[in-house]
Coordinates of C-alpha atoms and ligand atoms in Angstrom, one line a residue:
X1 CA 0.0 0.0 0.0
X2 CA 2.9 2.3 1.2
X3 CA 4.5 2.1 -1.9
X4 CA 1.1 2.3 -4.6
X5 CA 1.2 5.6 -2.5
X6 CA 4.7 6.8 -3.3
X7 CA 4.6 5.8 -6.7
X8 CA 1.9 7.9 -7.1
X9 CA 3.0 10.6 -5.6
X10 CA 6.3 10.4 -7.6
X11 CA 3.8 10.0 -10.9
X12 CA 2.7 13.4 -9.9
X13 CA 5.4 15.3 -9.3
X14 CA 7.3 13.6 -12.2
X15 CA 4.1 14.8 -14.2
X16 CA 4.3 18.6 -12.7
X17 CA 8.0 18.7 -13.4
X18 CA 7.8 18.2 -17.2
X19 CA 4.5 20.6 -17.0
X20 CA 6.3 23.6 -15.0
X21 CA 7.6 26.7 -16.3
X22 CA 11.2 27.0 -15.1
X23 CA 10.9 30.2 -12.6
X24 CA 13.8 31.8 -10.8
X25 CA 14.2 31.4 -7.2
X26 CA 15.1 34.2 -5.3
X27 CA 16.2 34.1 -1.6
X28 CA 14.7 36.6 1.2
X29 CA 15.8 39.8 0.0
X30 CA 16.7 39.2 -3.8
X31 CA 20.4 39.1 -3.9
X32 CA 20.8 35.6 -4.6
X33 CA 19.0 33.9 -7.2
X34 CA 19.0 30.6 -9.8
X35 CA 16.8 28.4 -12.1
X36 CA 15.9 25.4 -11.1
X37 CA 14.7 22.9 -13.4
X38 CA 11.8 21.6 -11.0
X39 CA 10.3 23.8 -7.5
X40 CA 7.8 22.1 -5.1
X41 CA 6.4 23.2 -1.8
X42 CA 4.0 20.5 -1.6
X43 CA 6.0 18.2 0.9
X44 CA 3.3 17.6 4.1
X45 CA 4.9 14.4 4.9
X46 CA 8.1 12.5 5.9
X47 CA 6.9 9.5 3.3
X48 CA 6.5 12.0 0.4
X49 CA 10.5 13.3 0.8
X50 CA 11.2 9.7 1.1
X51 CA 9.3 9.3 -2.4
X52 CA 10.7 12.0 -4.0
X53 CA 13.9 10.7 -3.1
X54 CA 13.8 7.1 -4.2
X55 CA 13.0 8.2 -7.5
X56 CA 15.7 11.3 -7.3
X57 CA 17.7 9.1 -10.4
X58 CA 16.6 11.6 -12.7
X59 CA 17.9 14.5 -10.9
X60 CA 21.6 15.9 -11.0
X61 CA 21.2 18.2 -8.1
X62 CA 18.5 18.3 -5.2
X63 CA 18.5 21.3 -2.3
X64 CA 16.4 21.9 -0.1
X65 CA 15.3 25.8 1.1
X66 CA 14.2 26.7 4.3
X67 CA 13.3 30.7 4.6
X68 CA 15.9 31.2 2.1
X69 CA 17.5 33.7 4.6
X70 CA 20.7 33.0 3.9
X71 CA 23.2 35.3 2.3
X72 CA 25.4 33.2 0.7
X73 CA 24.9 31.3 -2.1
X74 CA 24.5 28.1 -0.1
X75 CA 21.2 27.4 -0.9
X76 CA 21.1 27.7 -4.6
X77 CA 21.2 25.1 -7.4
X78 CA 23.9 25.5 -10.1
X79 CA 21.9 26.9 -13.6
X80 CA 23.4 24.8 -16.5
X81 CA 24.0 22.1 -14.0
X82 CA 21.3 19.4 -15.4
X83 CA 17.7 18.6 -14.2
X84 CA 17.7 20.1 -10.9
X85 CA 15.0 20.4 -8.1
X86 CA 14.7 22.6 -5.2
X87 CA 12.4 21.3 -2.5
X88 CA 11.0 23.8 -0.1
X89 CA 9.5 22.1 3.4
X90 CA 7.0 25.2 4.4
X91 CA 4.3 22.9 4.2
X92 CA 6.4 20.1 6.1
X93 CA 5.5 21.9 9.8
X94 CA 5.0 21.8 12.8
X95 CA 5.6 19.7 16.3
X96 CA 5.7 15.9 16.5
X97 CA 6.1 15.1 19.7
X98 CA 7.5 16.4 23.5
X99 CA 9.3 14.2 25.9
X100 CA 11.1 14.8 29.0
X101 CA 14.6 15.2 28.7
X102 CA 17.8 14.4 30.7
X103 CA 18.2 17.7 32.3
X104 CA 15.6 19.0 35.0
X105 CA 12.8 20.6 33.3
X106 CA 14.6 20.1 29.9
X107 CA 12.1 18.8 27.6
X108 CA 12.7 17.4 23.9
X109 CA 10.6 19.1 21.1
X110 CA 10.7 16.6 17.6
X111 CA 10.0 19.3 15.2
X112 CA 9.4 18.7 11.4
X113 CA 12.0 20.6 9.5
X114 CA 10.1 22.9 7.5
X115 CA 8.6 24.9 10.6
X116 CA 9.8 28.0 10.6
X117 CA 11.3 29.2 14.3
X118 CA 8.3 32.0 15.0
X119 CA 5.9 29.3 14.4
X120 CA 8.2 26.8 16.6
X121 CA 8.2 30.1 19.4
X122 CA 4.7 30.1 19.5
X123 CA 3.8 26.5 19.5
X124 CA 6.5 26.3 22.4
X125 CA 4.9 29.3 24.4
X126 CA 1.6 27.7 24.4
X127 CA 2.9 24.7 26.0
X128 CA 4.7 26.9 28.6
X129 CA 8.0 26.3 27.0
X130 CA 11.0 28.2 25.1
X131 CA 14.0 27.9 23.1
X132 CA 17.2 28.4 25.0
X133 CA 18.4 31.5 22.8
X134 CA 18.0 32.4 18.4
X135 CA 19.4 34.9 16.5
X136 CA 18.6 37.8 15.1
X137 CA 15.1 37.2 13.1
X138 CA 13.2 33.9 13.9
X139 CA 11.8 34.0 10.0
X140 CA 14.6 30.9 9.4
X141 CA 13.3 27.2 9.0
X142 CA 14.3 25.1 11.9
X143 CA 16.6 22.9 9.6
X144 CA 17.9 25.6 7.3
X145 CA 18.8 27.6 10.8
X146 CA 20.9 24.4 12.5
X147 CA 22.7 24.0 8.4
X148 CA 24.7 26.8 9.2
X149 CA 25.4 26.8 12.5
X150 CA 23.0 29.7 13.4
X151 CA 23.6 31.3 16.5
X152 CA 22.8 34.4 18.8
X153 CA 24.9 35.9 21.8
X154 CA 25.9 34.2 25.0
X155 CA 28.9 34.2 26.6
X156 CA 28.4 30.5 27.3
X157 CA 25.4 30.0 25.4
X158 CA 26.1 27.6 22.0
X159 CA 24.4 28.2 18.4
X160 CA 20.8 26.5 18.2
X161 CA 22.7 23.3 16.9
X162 CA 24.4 23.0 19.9
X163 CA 20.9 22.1 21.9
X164 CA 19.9 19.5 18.8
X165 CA 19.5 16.2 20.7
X166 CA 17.9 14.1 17.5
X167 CA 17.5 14.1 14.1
X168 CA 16.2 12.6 11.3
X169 CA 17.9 12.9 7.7
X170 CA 16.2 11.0 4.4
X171 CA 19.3 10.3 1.9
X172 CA 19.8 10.6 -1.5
X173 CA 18.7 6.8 -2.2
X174 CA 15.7 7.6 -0.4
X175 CA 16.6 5.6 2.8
X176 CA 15.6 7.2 6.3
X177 CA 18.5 7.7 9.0
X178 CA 17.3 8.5 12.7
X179 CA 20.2 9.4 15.4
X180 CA 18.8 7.3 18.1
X181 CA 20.1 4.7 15.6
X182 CA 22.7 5.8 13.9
X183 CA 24.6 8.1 16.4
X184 CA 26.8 10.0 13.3
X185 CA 23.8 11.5 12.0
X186 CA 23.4 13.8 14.9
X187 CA 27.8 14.7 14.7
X188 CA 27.6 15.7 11.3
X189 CA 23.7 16.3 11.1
X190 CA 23.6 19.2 13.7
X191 CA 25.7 21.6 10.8
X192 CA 25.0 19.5 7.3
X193 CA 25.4 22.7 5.2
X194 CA 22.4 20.8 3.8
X195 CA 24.5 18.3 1.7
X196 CA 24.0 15.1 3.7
X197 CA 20.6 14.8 2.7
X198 CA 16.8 16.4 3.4
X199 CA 16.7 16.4 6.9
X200 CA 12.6 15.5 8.0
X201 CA 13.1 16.1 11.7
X202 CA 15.0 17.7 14.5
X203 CA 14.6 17.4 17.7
X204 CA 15.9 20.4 20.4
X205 CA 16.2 21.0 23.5
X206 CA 13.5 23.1 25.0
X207 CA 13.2 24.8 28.9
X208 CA 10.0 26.2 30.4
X209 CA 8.7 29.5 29.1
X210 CA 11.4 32.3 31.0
X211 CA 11.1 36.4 30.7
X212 CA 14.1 38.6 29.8
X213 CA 14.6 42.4 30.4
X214 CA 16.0 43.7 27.2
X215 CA 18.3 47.2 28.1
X216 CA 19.5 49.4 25.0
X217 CA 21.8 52.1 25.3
X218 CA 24.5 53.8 24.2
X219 CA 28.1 55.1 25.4
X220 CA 31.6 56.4 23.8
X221 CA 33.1 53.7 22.4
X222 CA 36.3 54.0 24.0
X223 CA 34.5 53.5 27.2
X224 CA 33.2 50.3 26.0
X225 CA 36.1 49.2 24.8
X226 CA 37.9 50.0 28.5
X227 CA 34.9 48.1 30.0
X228 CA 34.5 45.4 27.6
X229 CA 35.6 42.3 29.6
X230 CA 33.4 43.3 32.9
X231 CA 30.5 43.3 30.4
X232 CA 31.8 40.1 29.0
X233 CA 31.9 38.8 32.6
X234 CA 29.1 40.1 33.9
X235 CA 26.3 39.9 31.4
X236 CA 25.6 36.5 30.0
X237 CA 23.6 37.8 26.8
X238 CA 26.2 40.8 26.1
X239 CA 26.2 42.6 22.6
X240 CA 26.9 45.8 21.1
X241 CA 27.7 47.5 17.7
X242 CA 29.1 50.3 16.4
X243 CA 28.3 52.5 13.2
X244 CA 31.5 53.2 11.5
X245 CA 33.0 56.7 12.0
X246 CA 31.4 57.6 14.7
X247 CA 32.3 57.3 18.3
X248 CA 30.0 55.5 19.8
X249 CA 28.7 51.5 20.6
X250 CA 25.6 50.7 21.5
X251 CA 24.8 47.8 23.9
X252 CA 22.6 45.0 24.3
X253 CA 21.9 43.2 27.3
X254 CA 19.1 40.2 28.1
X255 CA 18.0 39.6 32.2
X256 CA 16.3 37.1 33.1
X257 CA 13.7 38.2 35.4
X258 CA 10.8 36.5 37.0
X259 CA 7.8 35.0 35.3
X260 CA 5.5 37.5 36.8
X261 CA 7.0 40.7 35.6
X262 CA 4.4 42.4 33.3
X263 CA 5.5 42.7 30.0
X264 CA 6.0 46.4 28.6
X265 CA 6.3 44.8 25.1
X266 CA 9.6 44.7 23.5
X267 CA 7.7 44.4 20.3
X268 CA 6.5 48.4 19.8
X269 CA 7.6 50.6 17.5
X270 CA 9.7 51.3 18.7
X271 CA 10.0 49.6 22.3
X272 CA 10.5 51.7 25.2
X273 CA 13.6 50.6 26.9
X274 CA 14.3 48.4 29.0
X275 CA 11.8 46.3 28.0
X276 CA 9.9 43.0 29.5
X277 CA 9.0 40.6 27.4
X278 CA 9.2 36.7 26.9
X279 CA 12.1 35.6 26.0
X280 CA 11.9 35.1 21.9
X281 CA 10.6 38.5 22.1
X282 CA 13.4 40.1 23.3
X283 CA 16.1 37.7 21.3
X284 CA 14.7 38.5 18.0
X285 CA 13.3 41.4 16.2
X286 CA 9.6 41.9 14.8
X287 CA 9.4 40.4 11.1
X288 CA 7.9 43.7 10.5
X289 CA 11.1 45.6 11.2
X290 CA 12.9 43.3 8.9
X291 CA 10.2 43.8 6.1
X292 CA 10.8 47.1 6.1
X293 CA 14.0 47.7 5.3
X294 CA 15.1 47.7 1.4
X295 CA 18.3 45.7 1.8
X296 CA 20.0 43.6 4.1
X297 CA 23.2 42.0 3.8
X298 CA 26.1 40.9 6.1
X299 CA 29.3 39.1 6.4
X300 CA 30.4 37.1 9.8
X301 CA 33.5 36.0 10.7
X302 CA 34.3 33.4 14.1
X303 CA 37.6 33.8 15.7
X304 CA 38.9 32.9 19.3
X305 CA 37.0 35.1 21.9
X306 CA 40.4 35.8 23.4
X307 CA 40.6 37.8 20.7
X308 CA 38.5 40.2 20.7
X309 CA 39.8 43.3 21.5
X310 CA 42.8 43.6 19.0
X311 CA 41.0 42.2 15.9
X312 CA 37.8 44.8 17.1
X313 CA 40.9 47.2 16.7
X314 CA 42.7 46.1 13.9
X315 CA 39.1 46.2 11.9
X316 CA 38.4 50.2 13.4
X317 CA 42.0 50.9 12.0
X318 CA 40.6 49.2 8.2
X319 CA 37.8 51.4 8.9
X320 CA 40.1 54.4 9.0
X321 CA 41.8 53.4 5.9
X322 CA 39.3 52.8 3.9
X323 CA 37.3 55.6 5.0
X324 CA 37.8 58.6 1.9
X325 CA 36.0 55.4 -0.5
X326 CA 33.1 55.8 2.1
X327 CA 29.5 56.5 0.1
X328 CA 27.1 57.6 2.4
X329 CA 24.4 57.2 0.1
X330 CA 25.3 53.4 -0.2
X331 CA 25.1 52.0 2.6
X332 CA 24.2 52.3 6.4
X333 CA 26.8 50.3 8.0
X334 CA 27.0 48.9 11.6
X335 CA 29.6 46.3 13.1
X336 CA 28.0 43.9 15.3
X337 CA 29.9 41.7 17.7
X338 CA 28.2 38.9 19.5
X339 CA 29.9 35.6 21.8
X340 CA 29.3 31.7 21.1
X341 CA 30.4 28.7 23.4
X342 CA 32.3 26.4 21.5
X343 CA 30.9 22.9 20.9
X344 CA 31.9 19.9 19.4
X345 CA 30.2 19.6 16.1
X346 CA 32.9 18.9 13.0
X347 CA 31.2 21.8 11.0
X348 CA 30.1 24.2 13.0
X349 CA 32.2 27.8 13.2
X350 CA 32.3 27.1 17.3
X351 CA 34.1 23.8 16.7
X352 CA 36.1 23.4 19.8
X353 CA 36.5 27.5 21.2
X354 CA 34.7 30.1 22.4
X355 CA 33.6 32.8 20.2
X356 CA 33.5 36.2 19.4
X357 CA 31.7 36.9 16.4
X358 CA 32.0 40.4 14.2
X359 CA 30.2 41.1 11.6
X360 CA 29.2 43.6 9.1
X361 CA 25.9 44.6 8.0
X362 CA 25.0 47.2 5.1
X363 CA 21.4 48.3 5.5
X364 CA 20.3 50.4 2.1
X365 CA 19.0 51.5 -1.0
X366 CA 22.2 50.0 -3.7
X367 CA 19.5 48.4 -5.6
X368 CA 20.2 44.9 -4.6
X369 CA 24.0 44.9 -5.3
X370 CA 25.3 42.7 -2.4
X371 CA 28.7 42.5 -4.2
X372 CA 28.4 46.5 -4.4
X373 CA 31.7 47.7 -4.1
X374 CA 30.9 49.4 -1.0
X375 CA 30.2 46.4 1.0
X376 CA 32.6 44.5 -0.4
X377 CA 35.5 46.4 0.7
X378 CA 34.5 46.3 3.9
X379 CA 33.4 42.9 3.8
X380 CA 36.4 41.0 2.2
X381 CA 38.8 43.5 4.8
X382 CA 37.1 41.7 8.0
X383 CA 37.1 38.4 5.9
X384 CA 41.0 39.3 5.6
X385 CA 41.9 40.5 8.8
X386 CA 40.2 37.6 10.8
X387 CA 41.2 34.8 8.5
X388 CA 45.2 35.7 8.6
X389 CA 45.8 36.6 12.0
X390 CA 43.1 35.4 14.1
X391 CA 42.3 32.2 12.0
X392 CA 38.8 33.1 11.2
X393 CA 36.2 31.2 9.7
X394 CA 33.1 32.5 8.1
X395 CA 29.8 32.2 9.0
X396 CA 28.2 29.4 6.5
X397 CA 25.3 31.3 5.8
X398 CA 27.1 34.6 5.1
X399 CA 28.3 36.6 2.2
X400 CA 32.5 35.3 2.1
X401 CA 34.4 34.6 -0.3
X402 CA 36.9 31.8 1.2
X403 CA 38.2 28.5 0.0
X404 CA 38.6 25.4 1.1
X405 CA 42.3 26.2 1.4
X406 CA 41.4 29.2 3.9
X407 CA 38.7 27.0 6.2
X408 CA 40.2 23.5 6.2
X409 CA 43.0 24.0 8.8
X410 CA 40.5 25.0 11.3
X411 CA 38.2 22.1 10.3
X412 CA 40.0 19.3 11.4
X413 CA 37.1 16.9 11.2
X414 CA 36.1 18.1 7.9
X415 CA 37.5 14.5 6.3
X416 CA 35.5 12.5 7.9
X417 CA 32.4 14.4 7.4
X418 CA 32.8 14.2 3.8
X419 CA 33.6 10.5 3.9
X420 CA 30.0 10.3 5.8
X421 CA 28.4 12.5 3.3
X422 CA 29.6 10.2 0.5
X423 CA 27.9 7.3 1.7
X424 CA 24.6 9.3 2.0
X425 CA 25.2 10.8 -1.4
X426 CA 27.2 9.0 -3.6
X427 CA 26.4 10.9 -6.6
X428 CA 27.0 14.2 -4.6
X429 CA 23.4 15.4 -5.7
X430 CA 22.9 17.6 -2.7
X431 CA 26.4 19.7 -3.3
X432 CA 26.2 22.7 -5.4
X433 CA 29.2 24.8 -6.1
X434 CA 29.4 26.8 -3.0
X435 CA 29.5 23.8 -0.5
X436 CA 32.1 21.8 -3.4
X437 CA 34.7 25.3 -3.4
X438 CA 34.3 25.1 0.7
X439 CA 34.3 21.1 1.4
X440 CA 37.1 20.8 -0.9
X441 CA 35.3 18.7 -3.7
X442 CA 36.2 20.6 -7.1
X443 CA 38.1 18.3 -9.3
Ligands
FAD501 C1 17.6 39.1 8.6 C2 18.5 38.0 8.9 C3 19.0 37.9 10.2 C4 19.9 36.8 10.5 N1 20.4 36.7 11.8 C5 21.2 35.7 12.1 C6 21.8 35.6 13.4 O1 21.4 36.4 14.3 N2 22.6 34.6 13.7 C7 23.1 33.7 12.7 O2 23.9 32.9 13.0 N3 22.6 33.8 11.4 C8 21.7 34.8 11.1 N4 21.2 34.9 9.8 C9 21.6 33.8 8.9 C10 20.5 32.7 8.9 O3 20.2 32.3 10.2 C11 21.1 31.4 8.2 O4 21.6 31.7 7.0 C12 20.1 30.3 8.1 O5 20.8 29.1 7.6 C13 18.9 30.6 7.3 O6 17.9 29.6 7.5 P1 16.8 29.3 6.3 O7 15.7 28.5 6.9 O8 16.5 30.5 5.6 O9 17.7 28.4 5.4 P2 18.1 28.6 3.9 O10 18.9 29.8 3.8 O11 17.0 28.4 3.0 O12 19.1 27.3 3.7 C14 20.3 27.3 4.4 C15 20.9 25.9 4.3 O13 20.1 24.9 4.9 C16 19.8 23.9 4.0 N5 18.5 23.3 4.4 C17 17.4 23.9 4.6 N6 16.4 23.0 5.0 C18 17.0 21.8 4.9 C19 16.5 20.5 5.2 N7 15.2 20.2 5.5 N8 17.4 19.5 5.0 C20 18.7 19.7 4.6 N9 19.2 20.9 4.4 C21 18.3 22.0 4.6 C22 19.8 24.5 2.7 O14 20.0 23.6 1.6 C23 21.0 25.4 2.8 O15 22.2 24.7 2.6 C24 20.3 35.9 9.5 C25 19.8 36.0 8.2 C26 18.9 37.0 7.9 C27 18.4 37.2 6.5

């Protein structure tokens, strides 16, 4: 019966792949972009990817997109490349199941890996539960957000892969693997950079529903820079940026405070701080605010949190020589550090050291140029800087520009995750020519 079912399903989709009109993809804010031969969003359930993927002969190259929130070119399939498909999970969502976990009052959420992370918040707050910590925006796909390591701030707080306890990944034959049984799944699965297979489920780490009191404010930025370790000590969810060539950081910091403070609603426009609010809401920002702005990119680079200060420094003196090619009309530009506790997952950016993370944002109106000379200078000068004298890596899901060559000393496990992903993927149909350049796989 099971498999009259996929074969019809696989009839169907065959059928709508020969029918469809190739359409570009574009990610989240139109900077990235490809052809794919074949687009679905009709996935509701685990059997179907398994379907899709049993008959997947056909296909030279299969990715999967989550929010398509990433900024590098990760996601995308290679035009020219063959028949290829892009699977999108939106319609794959939602919670499976919640079960006690090992830690007191640490419960285990099975989530199916389509559901985007402010659906995943909400479900979780009605059940009186929470995430430990997200990033930035919440808009990502549970599994597209763990394929790249994505993280927040917390001085010894890891990325939201680092609090994956299970997963479940359907490879490129088709055949299910679950971590409960097959424990290397869950090493390599928690940062796949999506080319180990489709993942259908992953299951996190979840503590009861906690309050935070988010502060805001600003001071000179040499008195930040004075003070920056007795933040760094003092503050578990410490952050702050600066706005090039001015002299001033602004900080971030997240309390938690008890359940029955009344929230003043870090969600207004804008919020009046400090703020009270549950914790996603004072992690991330409203999608609205995101929404609203005209472009959005951003390079991130990882280097040794002992670090800080002097690459902070070296990247203000870039700043300074850089500064007469400096178009105002561009770009908005802010630097943004945050802090990761390492972990012990092969791909992930933490891999064995805590973090300091800097990266560069440019907010405008350059008509969805990401390469625009403007950001790039500034862009491929942190990329620089970290990379040769504080062995940084990039973030995965960032605009960078490194190679294999530049990441592969720092990855020391990177061997034997691709001799795991060969065995899920012998043909190599989940790779595209980002993740080849990176995972040193170009011939
Ligand atoms: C506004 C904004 C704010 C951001 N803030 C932060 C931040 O604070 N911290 C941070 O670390 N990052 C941040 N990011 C980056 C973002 O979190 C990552 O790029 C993340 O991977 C995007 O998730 P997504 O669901 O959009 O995945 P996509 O970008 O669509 O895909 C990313 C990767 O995941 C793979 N993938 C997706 N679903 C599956 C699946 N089911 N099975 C296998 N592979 C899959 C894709 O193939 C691809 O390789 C931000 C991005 C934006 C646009």
């Amino acid at each position: 019966m099971a498999s009259t079912s996929h074969l019809f399903f696989t009839l169907i989709l065959i059928t709508l792949a020969c029918s469809a009109e190739l359409q570009p993809w574009t990610d989240w804010d139109k900077l990235q972009s490809c052809t794919p031969s074949f687009y679905s969003n009709v996935f509701t359930r685990e059997e179907e990817l398994v379907a899709f993927l049993k008959g997947s002969s056909s296909w030279d190259q299969v990715k999967v997109v989550g929010a398509g929130h990433s900024f590098s070119s990760i996601t995308l399939t290679d035009d020219g490349e063959g028949q290829t498909a892009m699977l999108n999970l939106d319609s794959y969502s939602g919670i499976v199941s919640v079960e006690e976990g090992d830690q007191d009052g640490v419960k285990h959420v099975e989530v199916k890996a389509g559901t985007r992370l402010r659906d995943l918040n909400t479900l979780l707050e009605a059940r009186g539960l929470a995430l430990i910590n997200l990033g930035a925006t919440a808009a990502q796909s549970i599994a597209g957000a763990i394929s790249t390591s994505t993280h927040g701030t917390g001085s010894s707080l890891g990325s939201i892969s680092s609090d994956v306890v299970g997963l479940r990944l359907i490879d490129a034959m088709g055949v299910v693997h679950d971590s409960r049984q097959e424990p290397n799944v869950l090493i390599y699965g928690r940062v796949s950079l999506g080319v180990l297979g489709v993942i259908s489920t992953v299951t996190i780490k979840a503590v009861p529903l906690f309050k935070m009191k988010l502060s805001k404010f600003d001071l000179p930025l040499t008195e930040l820079l004075e003070n920056h370790d007795a933040y760094l000590a003092n503050y578990s969810r410490f952050q702050w940026s600066t706005v090039p060539y001015t002299s001033t950081a602004t900080v971030l910091l997240r309390e938690p405070v008890p359940l029955d403070t009344p929230i003043t609603d870090c969600w207004a426009d804008p919020p009046t701080y400090p703020c009270v609010d549950v914790s996603y809401k004072t992690l991330v920002d409203s999608l609205e605010r995101y929404d609203n702005r005209t472009l959005y990119t951003e390079c991130e680079h990882f280097i040794g949190r002992e670090n800080t200060l002097p690459a902070v420094n070296d990247f203000l003196d870039f700043q300074e020589d850089v500064k007469d090619q400096h178009n105002e009309s561009k770009c908005d530009l802010f630097f943004n550090i945050r802090y990761v506790a390492a972990d012990d997952i092969p791909l992930s950016p933490m891999y064995q050291r805590d973090i300091a993370v800097l990266s560069f944002i440019c907010l405008g109106t350059i008509d969805h140029t990401g390469d625009s000379s403007e950001f790039k200078m500034y862009a491929s000068g942190l990329e620089n800087l970290t990379k040769l004298n504080y062995d940084g890596v990039p973030h995965w899901g960032k605009q960078n520009w490194a190679t294999y060559e530049d990441i592969a000393p720092f990855y020391q496990e990177m061997d034997d995750f691709n001799a795991f992903r060969e065995k899920l993927d012998p043909r190599g149909i989940f790779l595209n020519d980002y993740t080849r350049v990176r995972l040193g796989l170009t011939t």
